[in-house]
Amino acid sequence: MAIDLSVDLTVYPDDCDLYGRVNQASFVQLFERARWITLDRGPGIEAFRLHDAWPAVRKASVEYYAGAQPGDRLRFDTSLTHLGQTSFTLHQTARRDRDRTLVAEAEFVFVCIDKNGRPTAVPEAVSRYFGTRPSVRAGGTQHVVVRGVTTAVDEHGDGPALLFVHGFPLDR
């Protein structure tokens, strides 16, 4: 069974500033709403509660490319780009449904914490829902979207990342 990691949300007037465009604070809320809807289709919030873990945002980065107005329907796609022992990173894009224009993209780094604020393991149900940890694959190519452009990355092994950049015009 394929997991749908896309969520459609409608832009409402209260999401917009005085100029009728979605403002940055509302975009962060829309990204968050889309994440929780996506998680609710799988393990839900209970996966965190059952393991005394909460995903605290450590870092948030949002880039805006086009405007969105009241009535626009936005499609939010979510993908796991990193999974560690106590942290994970989600990449999200928002596209206008009517013309598939990339409106914004975001990257959120989460650290799971317990009720005392100490790091704790990412619940297994959450990592299973988004897929296996990319760094423990036997190898292969992963496609990563950066600023709306798809880039290919070959990953092998496990442990700290080591990046090799090839020279022009080679591709591996």
mmCIF file of C-alpha atoms in Angstrom:
data_model
loop_
_atom_site.group_PDB
_atom_site.id
_atom_site.type_symbol
_atom_site.label_atom_id
_atom_site.label_comp_id
_atom_site.label_asym_id
_atom_site.label_seq_id
_atom_site.Cartn_x
_atom_site.Cartn_y
_atom_site.Cartn_z
ATOM 1 C CA MET A 1 0.000 0.000 0.000
ATOM 2 C CA ALA A 2 1.491 3.354 -1.050
ATOM 3 C CA ILE A 3 1.575 6.108 1.562
ATOM 4 C CA ASP A 4 0.295 9.478 0.385
ATOM 5 C CA LEU A 5 2.560 12.153 1.829
ATOM 6 C CA SER A 6 0.658 14.956 0.054
ATOM 7 C CA VAL A 7 -1.847 17.234 1.749
ATOM 8 C CA ASP A 8 -4.075 19.794 0.033
ATOM 9 C CA LEU A 9 -4.911 22.917 2.033
ATOM 10 C CA THR A 10 -6.961 25.955 1.033
ATOM 11 C CA VAL A 11 -5.669 29.467 1.697
ATOM 12 C CA TYR A 12 -8.184 31.503 3.705
ATOM 13 C CA PRO A 13 -8.305 35.297 4.118
ATOM 14 C CA ASP A 14 -7.026 35.079 7.704
ATOM 15 C CA ASP A 15 -3.851 33.416 6.355
ATOM 16 C CA CYS A 16 -3.052 36.601 4.424
ATOM 17 C CA ASP A 17 -1.572 40.011 5.086
ATOM 18 C CA LEU A 18 -3.113 43.372 4.142
ATOM 19 C CA TYR A 19 -2.005 42.859 0.530
ATOM 20 C CA GLY A 20 -3.948 39.606 0.210
ATOM 21 C CA ARG A 21 -0.888 37.308 0.165
ATOM 22 C CA VAL A 22 -0.027 34.486 2.531
ATOM 23 C CA ASN A 23 2.481 35.914 4.994
ATOM 24 C CA GLN A 24 5.522 34.114 6.389
ATOM 25 C CA ALA A 25 4.001 33.307 9.793
ATOM 26 C CA SER A 26 0.944 31.771 8.138
ATOM 27 C CA PHE A 27 3.165 29.705 5.823
ATOM 28 C CA VAL A 28 4.947 28.189 8.818
ATOM 29 C CA GLN A 29 1.524 27.302 10.278
ATOM 30 C CA LEU A 30 0.380 25.792 6.965
ATOM 31 C CA PHE A 31 3.541 23.682 6.745
ATOM 32 C CA GLU A 32 2.970 22.515 10.315
ATOM 33 C CA ARG A 33 -0.692 21.690 9.687
ATOM 34 C CA ALA A 34 0.289 19.672 6.597
ATOM 35 C CA ARG A 35 2.927 17.765 8.642
ATOM 36 C CA TRP A 36 0.450 16.831 11.360
ATOM 37 C CA ILE A 37 -2.164 15.740 8.824
ATOM 38 C CA THR A 38 0.503 13.625 7.116
ATOM 39 C CA LEU A 39 1.540 12.052 10.434
ATOM 40 C CA ASP A 40 -2.090 11.517 11.406
ATOM 41 C CA ARG A 41 -2.520 9.283 8.337
ATOM 42 C CA GLY A 42 0.128 7.019 9.841
ATOM 43 C CA PRO A 43 1.200 6.639 13.442
ATOM 44 C CA GLY A 44 -0.289 9.965 14.552
ATOM 45 C CA ILE A 45 0.559 11.978 17.627
ATOM 46 C CA GLU A 46 0.113 8.851 19.764
ATOM 47 C CA ALA A 47 3.410 7.443 18.454
ATOM 48 C CA PHE A 48 5.187 10.289 20.251
ATOM 49 C CA ARG A 49 3.061 10.146 23.400
ATOM 50 C CA LEU A 50 3.474 6.380 23.799
ATOM 51 C CA HIS A 51 7.270 6.766 23.773
ATOM 52 C CA ASP A 52 7.371 9.876 25.978
ATOM 53 C CA ALA A 53 8.862 11.794 23.055
ATOM 54 C CA TRP A 54 7.971 15.109 21.516
ATOM 55 C CA PRO A 55 9.349 16.462 18.214
ATOM 56 C CA ALA A 56 10.735 19.888 19.130
ATOM 57 C CA VAL A 57 11.727 22.095 16.201
ATOM 58 C CA ARG A 58 15.469 22.755 16.363
ATOM 59 C CA LYS A 59 15.764 24.576 13.064
ATOM 60 C CA ALA A 60 13.311 25.904 10.493
ATOM 61 C CA SER A 61 14.183 27.230 7.074
ATOM 62 C CA VAL A 62 11.565 28.490 4.618
ATOM 63 C CA GLU A 63 12.113 29.898 1.145
ATOM 64 C CA TYR A 64 9.361 31.706 -0.730
ATOM 65 C CA TYR A 65 9.118 31.692 -4.528
ATOM 66 C CA ALA A 66 5.623 32.859 -5.487
ATOM 67 C CA GLY A 67 2.559 34.371 -3.884
ATOM 68 C CA ALA A 68 -0.560 32.586 -2.709
ATOM 69 C CA GLN A 69 -3.940 34.252 -2.239
ATOM 70 C CA PRO A 70 -7.262 33.453 -0.573
ATOM 71 C CA GLY A 71 -8.959 30.618 -2.427
ATOM 72 C CA ASP A 72 -5.716 29.103 -3.724
ATOM 73 C CA ARG A 73 -5.408 25.402 -3.071
ATOM 74 C CA LEU A 74 -1.873 24.399 -2.098
ATOM 75 C CA ARG A 75 -0.440 20.897 -2.254
ATOM 76 C CA PHE A 76 2.083 20.189 0.487
ATOM 77 C CA ASP A 77 4.477 17.270 -0.071
ATOM 78 C CA THR A 78 6.581 15.954 2.806
ATOM 79 C CA SER A 79 9.684 13.771 2.686
ATOM 80 C CA LEU A 80 12.178 12.520 5.243
ATOM 81 C CA THR A 81 15.699 13.676 4.356
ATOM 82 C CA HIS A 82 17.546 12.663 7.516
ATOM 83 C CA LEU A 83 16.868 10.250 10.358
ATOM 84 C CA GLY A 84 19.210 10.014 13.319
ATOM 85 C CA GLN A 85 18.853 8.400 16.724
ATOM 86 C CA THR A 86 17.105 11.386 18.332
ATOM 87 C CA SER A 87 16.536 13.721 15.404
ATOM 88 C CA PHE A 88 14.986 13.795 11.971
ATOM 89 C CA THR A 89 14.652 16.298 9.146
ATOM 90 C CA LEU A 90 11.589 16.812 6.970
ATOM 91 C CA HIS A 91 11.587 18.638 3.648
ATOM 92 C CA GLN A 92 8.287 20.123 2.502
ATOM 93 C CA THR A 93 7.161 21.838 -0.661
ATOM 94 C CA ALA A 94 4.022 23.860 -1.298
ATOM 95 C CA ARG A 95 2.736 24.086 -4.861
ATOM 96 C CA ARG A 96 -0.266 25.964 -6.176
ATOM 97 C CA ASP A 97 -2.666 23.294 -7.355
ATOM 98 C CA ARG A 98 -4.012 25.175 -10.389
ATOM 99 C CA ASP A 99 -0.654 25.682 -12.126
ATOM 100 C CA ARG A 100 1.774 23.495 -10.062
ATOM 101 C CA THR A 101 3.928 26.574 -9.340
ATOM 102 C CA LEU A 102 6.373 26.064 -6.480
ATOM 103 C CA VAL A 103 5.211 28.646 -3.940
ATOM 104 C CA ALA A 104 7.498 27.777 -1.018
ATOM 105 C CA GLU A 105 9.684 25.032 0.375
ATOM 106 C CA ALA A 106 10.820 24.371 3.904
ATOM 107 C CA GLU A 107 13.184 22.229 5.882
ATOM 108 C CA PHE A 108 12.468 21.454 9.523
ATOM 109 C CA VAL A 109 14.950 19.753 11.839
ATOM 110 C CA PHE A 110 13.355 18.066 14.848
ATOM 111 C CA VAL A 111 14.912 16.683 18.011
ATOM 112 C CA CYS A 112 12.736 14.309 20.023
ATOM 113 C CA ILE A 113 12.760 15.275 23.679
ATOM 114 C CA ASP A 114 11.267 13.715 26.798
ATOM 115 C CA LYS A 115 9.176 15.572 29.400
ATOM 116 C CA ASN A 116 12.399 16.813 31.063
ATOM 117 C CA GLY A 117 13.668 18.307 27.792
ATOM 118 C CA ARG A 118 16.358 15.664 27.252
ATOM 119 C CA PRO A 119 16.897 14.094 23.817
ATOM 120 C CA THR A 120 15.177 10.745 23.373
ATOM 121 C CA ALA A 121 14.903 8.246 20.516
ATOM 122 C CA VAL A 122 12.721 8.944 17.495
ATOM 123 C CA PRO A 123 9.747 6.550 17.834
ATOM 124 C CA GLU A 124 10.187 3.553 15.539
ATOM 125 C CA ALA A 125 6.631 3.950 14.201
ATOM 126 C CA VAL A 126 7.531 7.409 12.890
ATOM 127 C CA SER A 127 10.708 6.264 11.141
ATOM 128 C CA ARG A 128 8.857 3.259 9.672
ATOM 129 C CA TYR A 129 6.101 5.541 8.366
ATOM 130 C CA PHE A 130 8.474 7.805 6.456
ATOM 131 C CA GLY A 131 10.762 4.993 5.329
ATOM 132 C CA THR A 132 14.095 3.531 6.308
ATOM 133 C CA ARG A 133 17.060 5.613 7.319
ATOM 134 C CA PRO A 134 18.744 6.719 4.089
ATOM 135 C CA SER A 135 22.306 6.309 5.430
ATOM 136 C CA VAL A 136 21.966 2.605 6.218
ATOM 137 C CA ARG A 137 20.996 1.574 2.706
ATOM 138 C CA ALA A 138 23.338 -0.736 0.874
ATOM 139 C CA GLY A 139 23.748 2.002 -1.704
ATOM 140 C CA GLY A 140 21.876 3.630 -4.464
ATOM 141 C CA THR A 141 20.817 6.991 -5.685
ATOM 142 C CA GLN A 142 18.559 9.274 -3.708
ATOM 143 C CA HIS A 143 16.896 12.273 -5.361
ATOM 144 C CA VAL A 144 16.791 15.413 -3.231
ATOM 145 C CA VAL A 145 14.891 18.600 -4.068
ATOM 146 C CA VAL A 146 16.844 21.786 -3.350
ATOM 147 C CA ARG A 147 15.200 25.116 -4.196
ATOM 148 C CA GLY A 148 12.887 23.392 -6.625
ATOM 149 C CA VAL A 149 15.690 21.573 -8.482
ATOM 150 C CA THR A 150 16.075 17.794 -8.185
ATOM 151 C CA THR A 151 19.622 16.654 -7.440
ATOM 152 C CA ALA A 152 20.905 13.060 -7.400
ATOM 153 C CA VAL A 153 22.963 11.839 -4.440
ATOM 154 C CA ASP A 154 24.653 8.444 -4.113
ATOM 155 C CA GLU A 155 24.691 7.214 -0.517
ATOM 156 C CA HIS A 156 26.636 4.273 0.848
ATOM 157 C CA GLY A 157 27.282 2.995 4.365
ATOM 158 C CA ASP A 158 26.452 4.471 7.725
ATOM 159 C CA GLY A 159 27.971 6.965 10.136
ATOM 160 C CA PRO A 160 29.110 10.568 9.693
ATOM 161 C CA ALA A 161 28.595 12.034 6.243
ATOM 162 C CA LEU A 162 31.505 12.469 3.864
ATOM 163 C CA LEU A 163 30.850 14.444 0.700
ATOM 164 C CA PHE A 164 32.765 13.948 -2.533
ATOM 165 C CA VAL A 165 32.044 16.512 -5.232
ATOM 166 C CA HIS A 166 32.923 15.551 -8.789
ATOM 167 C CA GLY A 167 34.512 17.838 -11.334
ATOM 168 C CA PHE A 168 32.727 19.297 -14.337
ATOM 169 C CA PRO A 169 31.346 17.718 -16.591
ATOM 170 C CA LEU A 170 31.277 14.379 -14.770
ATOM 171 C CA ASP A 171 28.140 13.123 -13.027
ATOM 172 C CA ARG A 172 29.546 10.580 -10.536
#
